[in-house]
Amino acid sequence: MPPASDTRQSIIDAVLRIIGHDGVAAVTNRRIAKEAGVSLGSVTYHFATQHELLRESLLHFVAEETRHFTALADACTDERFDIGQAAEVVAQVAGGNAFDSRHIAPFELYVQAGRDERLRAAAAECFAAYDLLAARILTRLGVPDPERLAAAAVALVFGQQLRRLATGAPAEELVDALLVLTQLAPAPAE
């Protein structure tokens, strides 16, 4: 029998896959057990309520995203960082051309956080990591007032990603939109 932490992680991974495939409403203990390859009793043993399942799944996703985006932000400190490197980072953020459940689940979780204020702190933590990455990229590109523009850049990325998921638009549109944003930034006051 796998250790409890492995079982718990299998359950969380299953919840994220289910959310990505069929939405939050499809998350049932029976479906989780089947998807995770664990007993129904294991699901209820590790998570007493649906809210706890969703919260822990969102927190797990946030922890992974925060680590990933913080590492990307840390890599944006090279003095030679240029618009080409920024475009590569944006392409990584955009997730390439994949339209799988991993790219859909976050939108479902964020919408759920909008409905359930108990999930909002976890969502805010993830957006703080996104803002940090955006501010660092904008700083490296010499964009004035990068901290002020970071949230707008993140909103643009999310909007473009949602558009890609809904329409199949190519990732290049996201990169183009961000390049336009950096060019529209006001010049610093002298």
mmCIF file with all atom_site columns, C-alpha atoms in Angstrom, residues 2 9-10 24 26 31 38 62-63 72 75-76 79 86 88 91 95 108 118 126 134 142 150 154 160-161 185:
data_model
loop_
_atom_site.group_PDB
_atom_site.id
_atom_site.type_symbol
_atom_site.label_atom_id
_atom_site.label_alt_id
_atom_site.label_comp_id
_atom_site.label_asym_id
_atom_site.label_entity_id
_atom_site.label_seq_id
_atom_site.pdbx_PDB_ins_code
_atom_site.Cartn_x
_atom_site.Cartn_y
_atom_site.Cartn_z
_atom_site.occupancy
_atom_site.B_iso_or_equiv
_atom_site.pdbx_formal_charge
_atom_site.auth_seq_id
_atom_site.auth_comp_id
_atom_site.auth_asym_id
_atom_site.auth_atom_id
_atom_site.pdbx_PDB_model_num
ATOM 1  C CA . PRO A 1 2   ? 1.466   3.445  -0.904  1.00 0.00 ? 2   PRO A CA 1
ATOM 2  C CA . GLN A 1 9   ? -1.012  13.415 -3.764  1.00 0.00 ? 9   GLN A CA 1
ATOM 3  C CA . SER A 1 10  ? -2.670  10.914 -6.107  1.00 0.00 ? 10  SER A CA 1
ATOM 4  C CA . VAL A 1 24  ? -15.561 21.494 -10.639 1.00 0.00 ? 24  VAL A CA 1
ATOM 5  C CA . ALA A 1 26  ? -17.656 16.709 -11.909 1.00 0.00 ? 26  ALA A CA 1
ATOM 6  C CA . ARG A 1 31  ? -14.834 9.639  -9.618  1.00 0.00 ? 31  ARG A CA 1
ATOM 7  C CA . VAL A 1 38  ? -7.520  4.447  -4.588  1.00 0.00 ? 38  VAL A CA 1
ATOM 8  C CA . VAL A 1 62  ? -0.517  27.377 -6.460  1.00 0.00 ? 62  VAL A CA 1
ATOM 9  C CA . ALA A 1 63  ? 2.607   25.915 -4.836  1.00 0.00 ? 63  ALA A CA 1
ATOM 10 C CA . LEU A 1 72  ? 11.400  32.041 -14.156 1.00 0.00 ? 72  LEU A CA 1
ATOM 11 C CA . ALA A 1 75  ? 16.193  33.763 -14.321 1.00 0.00 ? 75  ALA A CA 1
ATOM 12 C CA . CYS A 1 76  ? 15.219  37.244 -15.559 1.00 0.00 ? 76  CYS A CA 1
ATOM 13 C CA . GLU A 1 79  ? 22.008  41.938 -17.545 1.00 0.00 ? 79  GLU A CA 1
ATOM 14 C CA . ALA A 1 86  ? 11.259  37.934 -22.785 1.00 0.00 ? 86  ALA A CA 1
ATOM 15 C CA . GLU A 1 88  ? 10.751  32.957 -24.781 1.00 0.00 ? 88  GLU A CA 1
ATOM 16 C CA . ALA A 1 91  ? 5.954   31.426 -24.586 1.00 0.00 ? 91  ALA A CA 1
ATOM 17 C CA . GLY A 1 95  ? 2.260   26.710 -22.303 1.00 0.00 ? 95  GLY A CA 1
ATOM 18 C CA . GLU A 1 108 ? -11.793 26.513 -13.258 1.00 0.00 ? 108 GLU A CA 1
ATOM 19 C CA . ARG A 1 118 ? -12.273 30.647 1.455   1.00 0.00 ? 118 ARG A CA 1
ATOM 20 C CA . CYS A 1 126 ? -0.482  32.550 -7.090  1.00 0.00 ? 126 CYS A CA 1
ATOM 21 C CA . ALA A 1 134 ? 5.846   40.165 -14.923 1.00 0.00 ? 134 ALA A CA 1
ATOM 22 C CA . GLY A 1 142 ? 13.520  48.829 -19.268 1.00 0.00 ? 142 GLY A CA 1
ATOM 23 C CA . ALA A 1 150 ? 2.742   44.002 -13.844 1.00 0.00 ? 150 ALA A CA 1
ATOM 24 C CA . VAL A 1 154 ? -0.686  39.332 -15.994 1.00 0.00 ? 154 VAL A CA 1
ATOM 25 C CA . GLN A 1 160 ? -4.955  35.711 -24.030 1.00 0.00 ? 160 GLN A CA 1
ATOM 26 C CA . GLN A 1 161 ? -4.594  32.223 -22.537 1.00 0.00 ? 161 GLN A CA 1
ATOM 27 C CA . ALA A 1 185 ? 4.272   52.005 -21.517 1.00 0.00 ? 185 ALA A CA 1
#
